[in-house]
């Protein structure tokens, strides 16, 4: 059966199949504010321990709820939407604490690893040294994980670091590559195609499918990048060292 979206006062619910719904927020808010609301909403729903909820997935500007339909009886989608609307209240909850951690991630910005460093610096009208200073100067927030297992979308970067993605994505980007685009930064957990500008590489493993919680980072975490030398990068890579939390 095709479900119609249910409209709430500050958000709306839309069905995605018969056991998933999406909560979308008022897009008149700033992007970072919407993301914060997504994280707080996901935390509020997790705290409520509603029956039949199998997974809660906060994204950049929405929240996905995977649920077991039989747990919600005869009209699971409508009943769950009504329950969520009552839970979240008549306005966005800006007080729910987000379970998060702060992690320092080392990055080697050597041009041999950060193959786009010089190009990005030229595009942003700064020196490579200034670019590195901006990238490491302020902690960034993990907005969401996506594209590949454990890949974090983080921001916002310095306003000068506003560069579009590559016109043609690369067919292969090395694991650990740190890249930027559109004032955001990501880390490729594994070797994969990629269309962002590579400015460095980290020796830190971001995803381990055999060790829970599998992904090093989670939405809501904050990351502080730290510049390291090529020698330190190679040493940490060989010794499988992990960042401090």
PDB file of C-alpha atoms in Angstrom:
ATOM      1  CA  UNK A   1       0.000   0.000   0.000  1.00  0.00           C
ATOM      2  CA  UNK A   2       1.293   3.498  -0.875  1.00  0.00           C
ATOM      3  CA  UNK A   3       1.466   5.636   2.252  1.00  0.00           C
ATOM      4  CA  UNK A   4       0.979   9.405   2.242  1.00  0.00           C
ATOM      5  CA  UNK A   5       3.446  11.519   4.234  1.00  0.00           C
ATOM      6  CA  UNK A   6       2.192  12.700   7.611  1.00  0.00           C
ATOM      7  CA  UNK A   7       2.879  16.412   8.183  1.00  0.00           C
ATOM      8  CA  UNK A   8       3.907  17.491  11.669  1.00  0.00           C
ATOM      9  CA  UNK A   9       4.309  21.055  12.941  1.00  0.00           C
ATOM     10  CA  UNK A  10       8.091  21.345  12.543  1.00  0.00           C
ATOM     11  CA  UNK A  11       8.886  18.169  10.671  1.00  0.00           C
ATOM     12  CA  UNK A  12       7.224  15.657   8.405  1.00  0.00           C
ATOM     13  CA  UNK A  13       7.229  11.881   8.211  1.00  0.00           C
ATOM     14  CA  UNK A  14       7.599  10.037   4.912  1.00  0.00           C
ATOM     15  CA  UNK A  15       7.488   6.262   4.399  1.00  0.00           C
ATOM     16  CA  UNK A  16      10.413   4.437   2.824  1.00  0.00           C
ATOM     17  CA  UNK A  17       9.080   0.940   2.219  1.00  0.00           C
ATOM     18  CA  UNK A  18       6.886  -0.950   4.659  1.00  0.00           C
ATOM     19  CA  UNK A  19       9.285  -0.930   7.644  1.00  0.00           C
ATOM     20  CA  UNK A  20      11.156   2.360   7.419  1.00  0.00           C
ATOM     21  CA  UNK A  21      10.204   6.005   7.751  1.00  0.00           C
ATOM     22  CA  UNK A  22      12.133   9.249   7.376  1.00  0.00           C
ATOM     23  CA  UNK A  23      11.814  12.316   9.596  1.00  0.00           C
ATOM     24  CA  UNK A  24      12.569  15.496   7.635  1.00  0.00           C
ATOM     25  CA  UNK A  25      12.953  18.899   9.247  1.00  0.00           C
ATOM     26  CA  UNK A  26      12.011  22.469   8.369  1.00  0.00           C
ATOM     27  CA  UNK A  27      14.531  23.409   5.697  1.00  0.00           C
ATOM     28  CA  UNK A  28      14.388  27.111   6.556  1.00  0.00           C
ATOM     29  CA  UNK A  29      16.879  26.415   9.339  1.00  0.00           C
ATOM     30  CA  UNK A  30      20.631  26.600   8.834  1.00  0.00           C
ATOM     31  CA  UNK A  31      22.128  23.292   7.675  1.00  0.00           C
ATOM     32  CA  UNK A  32      24.209  22.845  10.820  1.00  0.00           C
ATOM     33  CA  UNK A  33      21.155  23.545  13.002  1.00  0.00           C
ATOM     34  CA  UNK A  34      19.122  20.944  11.115  1.00  0.00           C
ATOM     35  CA  UNK A  35      21.917  18.429  11.610  1.00  0.00           C
ATOM     36  CA  UNK A  36      22.015  19.137  15.341  1.00  0.00           C
ATOM     37  CA  UNK A  37      18.258  18.571  15.502  1.00  0.00           C
ATOM     38  CA  UNK A  38      18.683  15.291  13.639  1.00  0.00           C
ATOM     39  CA  UNK A  39      21.242  14.110  16.178  1.00  0.00           C
ATOM     40  CA  UNK A  40      19.102  15.208  19.124  1.00  0.00           C
ATOM     41  CA  UNK A  41      16.003  13.614  17.626  1.00  0.00           C
ATOM     42  CA  UNK A  42      17.831  10.327  17.065  1.00  0.00           C
ATOM     43  CA  UNK A  43      19.051  10.427  20.671  1.00  0.00           C
ATOM     44  CA  UNK A  44      15.556  11.198  21.997  1.00  0.00           C
ATOM     45  CA  UNK A  45      14.084   8.249  20.109  1.00  0.00           C
ATOM     46  CA  UNK A  46      16.873   5.954  21.300  1.00  0.00           C
ATOM     47  CA  UNK A  47      16.307   7.072  24.893  1.00  0.00           C
ATOM     48  CA  UNK A  48      12.576   6.324  24.613  1.00  0.00           C
ATOM     49  CA  UNK A  49      13.240   2.640  23.818  1.00  0.00           C
ATOM     50  CA  UNK A  50      10.121   2.316  21.675  1.00  0.00           C
ATOM     51  CA  UNK A  51       9.024  -1.239  20.803  1.00  0.00           C
ATOM     52  CA  UNK A  52      10.011  -2.655  17.449  1.00  0.00           C
ATOM     53  CA  UNK A  53      12.656  -0.040  16.621  1.00  0.00           C
ATOM     54  CA  UNK A  54      15.487  -1.903  14.887  1.00  0.00           C
ATOM     55  CA  UNK A  55      17.768   0.957  13.854  1.00  0.00           C
ATOM     56  CA  UNK A  56      17.948   4.751  14.073  1.00  0.00           C
ATOM     57  CA  UNK A  57      20.043   6.420  11.388  1.00  0.00           C
ATOM     58  CA  UNK A  58      20.733  10.160  11.713  1.00  0.00           C
ATOM     59  CA  UNK A  59      21.822  11.766   8.443  1.00  0.00           C
ATOM     60  CA  UNK A  60      22.775  15.320   7.489  1.00  0.00           C
ATOM     61  CA  UNK A  61      19.212  16.689   7.385  1.00  0.00           C
ATOM     62  CA  UNK A  62      16.923  13.778   8.243  1.00  0.00           C
ATOM     63  CA  UNK A  63      16.587  10.710  10.471  1.00  0.00           C
ATOM     64  CA  UNK A  64      15.798   7.201   9.269  1.00  0.00           C
ATOM     65  CA  UNK A  65      13.811   4.858  11.507  1.00  0.00           C
ATOM     66  CA  UNK A  66      13.835   1.140  10.701  1.00  0.00           C
ATOM     67  CA  UNK A  67      11.093  -0.704  12.589  1.00  0.00           C
ATOM     68  CA  UNK A  68       9.461  -4.112  12.901  1.00  0.00           C
ATOM     69  CA  UNK A  69       5.936  -3.506  11.603  1.00  0.00           C
ATOM     70  CA  UNK A  70       4.171  -6.297  13.589  1.00  0.00           C
ATOM     71  CA  UNK A  71       5.220  -4.555  16.814  1.00  0.00           C
ATOM     72  CA  UNK A  72       2.855  -1.710  15.881  1.00  0.00           C
ATOM     73  CA  UNK A  73      -0.248  -3.835  15.194  1.00  0.00           C
ATOM     74  CA  UNK A  74      -2.802  -2.947  12.507  1.00  0.00           C
ATOM     75  CA  UNK A  75      -1.531   0.429  11.232  1.00  0.00           C
ATOM     76  CA  UNK A  76       2.188   0.420  12.038  1.00  0.00           C
ATOM     77  CA  UNK A  77       3.263   3.435   9.965  1.00  0.00           C
ATOM     78  CA  UNK A  78       0.478   5.735  11.179  1.00  0.00           C
ATOM     79  CA  UNK A  79       0.761   4.547  14.775  1.00  0.00           C
ATOM     80  CA  UNK A  80       4.525   4.996  14.886  1.00  0.00           C
ATOM     81  CA  UNK A  81       4.285   8.467  13.326  1.00  0.00           C
ATOM     82  CA  UNK A  82       1.744   9.512  15.944  1.00  0.00           C
ATOM     83  CA  UNK A  83       3.943   8.098  18.701  1.00  0.00           C
ATOM     84  CA  UNK A  84       7.011   9.906  17.390  1.00  0.00           C
ATOM     85  CA  UNK A  85       5.093  13.164  17.025  1.00  0.00           C
ATOM     86  CA  UNK A  86       3.966  12.937  20.635  1.00  0.00           C
ATOM     87  CA  UNK A  87       7.487  12.044  21.755  1.00  0.00           C
ATOM     88  CA  UNK A  88       9.156  14.930  19.986  1.00  0.00           C
ATOM     89  CA  UNK A  89       6.531  17.456  21.055  1.00  0.00           C
ATOM     90  CA  UNK A  90       5.206  20.506  19.278  1.00  0.00           C
ATOM     91  CA  UNK A  91       8.647  22.008  18.599  1.00  0.00           C
ATOM     92  CA  UNK A  92      12.116  20.684  17.912  1.00  0.00           C
ATOM     93  CA  UNK A  93      13.866  19.463  21.036  1.00  0.00           C
ATOM     94  CA  UNK A  94      17.050  21.487  21.511  1.00  0.00           C
ATOM     95  CA  UNK A  95      17.891  20.172  24.959  1.00  0.00           C
ATOM     96  CA  UNK A  96      18.515  16.437  24.507  1.00  0.00           C
ATOM     97  CA  UNK A  97      22.150  15.624  25.199  1.00  0.00           C
ATOM     98  CA  UNK A  98      23.922  13.814  22.380  1.00  0.00           C
ATOM     99  CA  UNK A  99      26.111  10.860  23.299  1.00  0.00           C
ATOM    100  CA  UNK A 100      29.387  11.746  21.628  1.00  0.00           C
ATOM    101  CA  UNK A 101      33.151  11.647  21.970  1.00  0.00           C
ATOM    102  CA  UNK A 102      36.091  13.833  20.973  1.00  0.00           C
ATOM    103  CA  UNK A 103      38.870  12.227  18.950  1.00  0.00           C
ATOM    104  CA  UNK A 104      42.197  13.561  17.746  1.00  0.00           C
ATOM    105  CA  UNK A 105      43.088  12.184  14.318  1.00  0.00           C
ATOM    106  CA  UNK A 106      46.650  12.527  12.990  1.00  0.00           C
ATOM    107  CA  UNK A 107      47.056  13.509   9.349  1.00  0.00           C
ATOM    108  CA  UNK A 108      50.154  13.616   7.180  1.00  0.00           C
ATOM    109  CA  UNK A 109      49.818  16.509   4.746  1.00  0.00           C
ATOM    110  CA  UNK A 110      52.867  15.594   2.665  1.00  0.00           C
ATOM    111  CA  UNK A 111      52.067  16.412  -1.005  1.00  0.00           C
ATOM    112  CA  UNK A 112      52.912  12.830  -1.978  1.00  0.00           C
ATOM    113  CA  UNK A 113      49.949  11.710   0.133  1.00  0.00           C
ATOM    114  CA  UNK A 114      47.825  14.842  -0.154  1.00  0.00           C
ATOM    115  CA  UNK A 115      47.995  14.948  -3.920  1.00  0.00           C
ATOM    116  CA  UNK A 116      45.543  17.859  -4.246  1.00  0.00           C
ATOM    117  CA  UNK A 117      47.010  20.004  -1.463  1.00  0.00           C
ATOM    118  CA  UNK A 118      48.758  22.494  -3.738  1.00  0.00           C
ATOM    119  CA  UNK A 119      45.791  22.734  -6.112  1.00  0.00           C
ATOM    120  CA  UNK A 120      43.338  23.349  -3.262  1.00  0.00           C
ATOM    121  CA  UNK A 121      45.627  25.998  -1.765  1.00  0.00           C
ATOM    122  CA  UNK A 122      45.830  27.765  -5.106  1.00  0.00           C
ATOM    123  CA  UNK A 123      42.049  27.561  -5.609  1.00  0.00           C
ATOM    124  CA  UNK A 124      41.392  28.908  -2.101  1.00  0.00           C
ATOM    125  CA  UNK A 125      44.032  31.634  -2.551  1.00  0.00           C
ATOM    126  CA  UNK A 126      46.170  30.589   0.373  1.00  0.00           C
ATOM    127  CA  UNK A 127      49.447  28.798   0.986  1.00  0.00           C
ATOM    128  CA  UNK A 128      49.550  25.050   1.694  1.00  0.00           C
ATOM    129  CA  UNK A 129      50.713  25.923   5.209  1.00  0.00           C
ATOM    130  CA  UNK A 130      47.695  28.174   5.754  1.00  0.00           C
ATOM    131  CA  UNK A 131      45.386  25.471   4.418  1.00  0.00           C
ATOM    132  CA  UNK A 132      46.814  22.961   6.897  1.00  0.00           C
ATOM    133  CA  UNK A 133      46.475  25.493   9.707  1.00  0.00           C
ATOM    134  CA  UNK A 134      42.807  26.021   8.855  1.00  0.00           C
ATOM    135  CA  UNK A 135      42.150  22.281   8.597  1.00  0.00           C
ATOM    136  CA  UNK A 136      43.758  21.549  11.969  1.00  0.00           C
ATOM    137  CA  UNK A 137      42.822  24.768  13.750  1.00  0.00           C
ATOM    138  CA  UNK A 138      39.226  24.077  14.761  1.00  0.00           C
ATOM    139  CA  UNK A 139      37.418  20.856  15.745  1.00  0.00           C
ATOM    140  CA  UNK A 140      34.806  19.637  13.270  1.00  0.00           C
ATOM    141  CA  UNK A 141      31.591  17.769  13.940  1.00  0.00           C
ATOM    142  CA  UNK A 142      30.681  14.437  12.401  1.00  0.00           C
ATOM    143  CA  UNK A 143      27.408  15.176  10.626  1.00  0.00           C
ATOM    144  CA  UNK A 144      26.740  11.636   9.418  1.00  0.00           C
ATOM    145  CA  UNK A 145      28.273   8.415   8.109  1.00  0.00           C
ATOM    146  CA  UNK A 146      27.636   7.484   4.501  1.00  0.00           C
ATOM    147  CA  UNK A 147      28.860   6.494   1.026  1.00  0.00           C
ATOM    148  CA  UNK A 148      31.053   3.724   2.484  1.00  0.00           C
ATOM    149  CA  UNK A 149      31.058   1.915   5.859  1.00  0.00           C
ATOM    150  CA  UNK A 150      32.542   4.208   8.500  1.00  0.00           C
ATOM    151  CA  UNK A 151      33.048   7.213   6.195  1.00  0.00           C
ATOM    152  CA  UNK A 152      32.388  10.430   8.170  1.00  0.00           C
ATOM    153  CA  UNK A 153      31.100  13.679   6.709  1.00  0.00           C
ATOM    154  CA  UNK A 154      32.491  16.471   8.904  1.00  0.00           C
ATOM    155  CA  UNK A 155      32.351  20.259   9.053  1.00  0.00           C
ATOM    156  CA  UNK A 156      32.100  23.035   8.756  1.00  0.00           C
ATOM    157  CA  UNK A 157      35.578  24.078   7.650  1.00  0.00           C
ATOM    158  CA  UNK A 158      36.979  27.592   7.414  1.00  0.00           C
ATOM    159  CA  UNK A 159      34.912  29.702   4.990  1.00  0.00           C
ATOM    160  CA  UNK A 160      37.910  29.995   2.661  1.00  0.00           C
ATOM    161  CA  UNK A 161      37.976  26.206   2.179  1.00  0.00           C
ATOM    162  CA  UNK A 162      34.932  26.198  -0.062  1.00  0.00           C
ATOM    163  CA  UNK A 163      35.867  24.200  -3.147  1.00  0.00           C
ATOM    164  CA  UNK A 164      33.538  22.078  -5.312  1.00  0.00           C
ATOM    165  CA  UNK A 165      34.066  18.374  -5.821  1.00  0.00           C
ATOM    166  CA  UNK A 166      36.118  17.081  -8.702  1.00  0.00           C
ATOM    167  CA  UNK A 167      34.352  17.308 -12.055  1.00  0.00           C
ATOM    168  CA  UNK A 168      35.368  13.687 -12.699  1.00  0.00           C
ATOM    169  CA  UNK A 169      35.745  11.384  -9.668  1.00  0.00           C
ATOM    170  CA  UNK A 170      38.851   9.232  -9.364  1.00  0.00           C
ATOM    171  CA  UNK A 171      38.360   5.503  -9.846  1.00  0.00           C
ATOM    172  CA  UNK A 172      40.538   4.759  -6.812  1.00  0.00           C
ATOM    173  CA  UNK A 173      41.358   6.735  -3.678  1.00  0.00           C
ATOM    174  CA  UNK A 174      43.743   5.144  -1.121  1.00  0.00           C
ATOM    175  CA  UNK A 175      42.372   4.139   2.279  1.00  0.00           C
ATOM    176  CA  UNK A 176      42.902   6.815   4.914  1.00  0.00           C
ATOM    177  CA  UNK A 177      42.824   9.682   2.419  1.00  0.00           C
ATOM    178  CA  UNK A 178      41.620  12.932   3.980  1.00  0.00           C
ATOM    179  CA  UNK A 179      39.700  15.064   1.504  1.00  0.00           C
ATOM    180  CA  UNK A 180      37.668  18.254   1.356  1.00  0.00           C
ATOM    181  CA  UNK A 181      34.831  19.782  -0.692  1.00  0.00           C
ATOM    182  CA  UNK A 182      32.075  22.322  -0.024  1.00  0.00           C
ATOM    183  CA  UNK A 183      33.530  23.315   3.377  1.00  0.00           C
ATOM    184  CA  UNK A 184      33.283  19.716   4.549  1.00  0.00           C
ATOM    185  CA  UNK A 185      35.955  17.095   5.068  1.00  0.00           C
ATOM    186  CA  UNK A 186      35.853  13.306   4.874  1.00  0.00           C
ATOM    187  CA  UNK A 187      38.162  10.350   5.410  1.00  0.00           C
ATOM    188  CA  UNK A 188      37.976   7.380   3.051  1.00  0.00           C
ATOM    189  CA  UNK A 189      38.048   4.283   5.330  1.00  0.00           C
ATOM    190  CA  UNK A 190      38.912   1.922   2.486  1.00  0.00           C
ATOM    191  CA  UNK A 191      40.259   2.157  -1.027  1.00  0.00           C
ATOM    192  CA  UNK A 192      37.343   3.274  -3.193  1.00  0.00           C
ATOM    193  CA  UNK A 193      36.277   5.677  -5.921  1.00  0.00           C
ATOM    194  CA  UNK A 194      36.080   9.271  -4.759  1.00  0.00           C
ATOM    195  CA  UNK A 195      35.372  12.768  -6.003  1.00  0.00           C
ATOM    196  CA  UNK A 196      36.753  14.952  -3.217  1.00  0.00           C
ATOM    197  CA  UNK A 197      40.101  16.782  -3.153  1.00  0.00           C
ATOM    198  CA  UNK A 198      42.757  14.806  -1.254  1.00  0.00           C
ATOM    199  CA  UNK A 199      44.881  16.960   1.067  1.00  0.00           C
ATOM    200  CA  UNK A 200      46.448  14.317   3.322  1.00  0.00           C
ATOM    201  CA  UNK A 201      46.255  10.828   4.747  1.00  0.00           C
ATOM    202  CA  UNK A 202      45.743   9.361   8.200  1.00  0.00           C
ATOM    203  CA  UNK A 203      47.215   6.082   9.491  1.00  0.00           C
ATOM    204  CA  UNK A 204      44.118   5.554  11.632  1.00  0.00           C
ATOM    205  CA  UNK A 205      41.705   2.745  10.734  1.00  0.00           C
ATOM    206  CA  UNK A 206      38.154   4.088  10.661  1.00  0.00           C
ATOM    207  CA  UNK A 207      36.282   0.833  10.074  1.00  0.00           C
ATOM    208  CA  UNK A 208      36.807  -2.700  11.343  1.00  0.00           C
ATOM    209  CA  UNK A 209      34.018  -5.162  10.428  1.00  0.00           C
ATOM    210  CA  UNK A 210      35.254  -7.720  12.956  1.00  0.00           C
ATOM    211  CA  UNK A 211      35.414  -5.442  16.003  1.00  0.00           C
ATOM    212  CA  UNK A 212      32.323  -3.670  17.439  1.00  0.00           C
ATOM    213  CA  UNK A 213      31.339  -0.878  17.244  1.00  0.00           C
ATOM    214  CA  UNK A 214      32.911  -1.338  13.786  1.00  0.00           C
ATOM    215  CA  UNK A 215      33.127   2.387  12.936  1.00  0.00           C
ATOM    216  CA  UNK A 216      35.555   4.575  14.887  1.00  0.00           C
ATOM    217  CA  UNK A 217      33.376   7.674  14.506  1.00  0.00           C
ATOM    218  CA  UNK A 218      29.658   8.285  14.970  1.00  0.00           C
ATOM    219  CA  UNK A 219      27.348  11.202  14.169  1.00  0.00           C
ATOM    220  CA  UNK A 220      27.753  13.907  16.802  1.00  0.00           C
ATOM    221  CA  UNK A 221      31.411  13.159  17.546  1.00  0.00           C
ATOM    222  CA  UNK A 222      33.953  15.949  17.248  1.00  0.00           C
ATOM    223  CA  UNK A 223      37.298  15.510  15.522  1.00  0.00           C
ATOM    224  CA  UNK A 224      40.489  17.499  15.937  1.00  0.00           C
ATOM    225  CA  UNK A 225      42.994  16.959  13.145  1.00  0.00           C
ATOM    226  CA  UNK A 226      46.691  17.019  14.041  1.00  0.00           C
ATOM    227  CA  UNK A 227      49.475  17.416  11.478  1.00  0.00           C
ATOM    228  CA  UNK A 228      52.190  14.732  11.634  1.00  0.00           C
ATOM    229  CA  UNK A 229      55.377  14.070   9.697  1.00  0.00           C
ATOM    230  CA  UNK A 230      55.824  11.385   7.060  1.00  0.00           C
ATOM    231  CA  UNK A 231      58.047   9.458   9.480  1.00  0.00           C
ATOM    232  CA  UNK A 232      55.394   9.518  12.206  1.00  0.00           C
ATOM    233  CA  UNK A 233      52.750   8.494   9.678  1.00  0.00           C
ATOM    234  CA  UNK A 234      54.763   5.446   8.597  1.00  0.00           C
ATOM    235  CA  UNK A 235      55.498   4.479  12.204  1.00  0.00           C
ATOM    236  CA  UNK A 236      51.842   4.709  13.263  1.00  0.00           C
ATOM    237  CA  UNK A 237      50.741   2.828  10.171  1.00  0.00           C
ATOM    238  CA  UNK A 238      53.104  -0.051  10.913  1.00  0.00           C
ATOM    239  CA  UNK A 239      52.216  -0.163  14.611  1.00  0.00           C
ATOM    240  CA  UNK A 240      48.440   0.143  14.105  1.00  0.00           C
ATOM    241  CA  UNK A 241      48.254   3.010  16.561  1.00  0.00           C
ATOM    242  CA  UNK A 242      44.858   4.535  17.298  1.00  0.00           C
ATOM    243  CA  UNK A 243      43.881   8.113  18.154  1.00  0.00           C
ATOM    244  CA  UNK A 244      43.308   9.425  21.650  1.00  0.00           C
ATOM    245  CA  UNK A 245      39.723   9.965  22.817  1.00  0.00           C
TER     246      UNK A 245
END
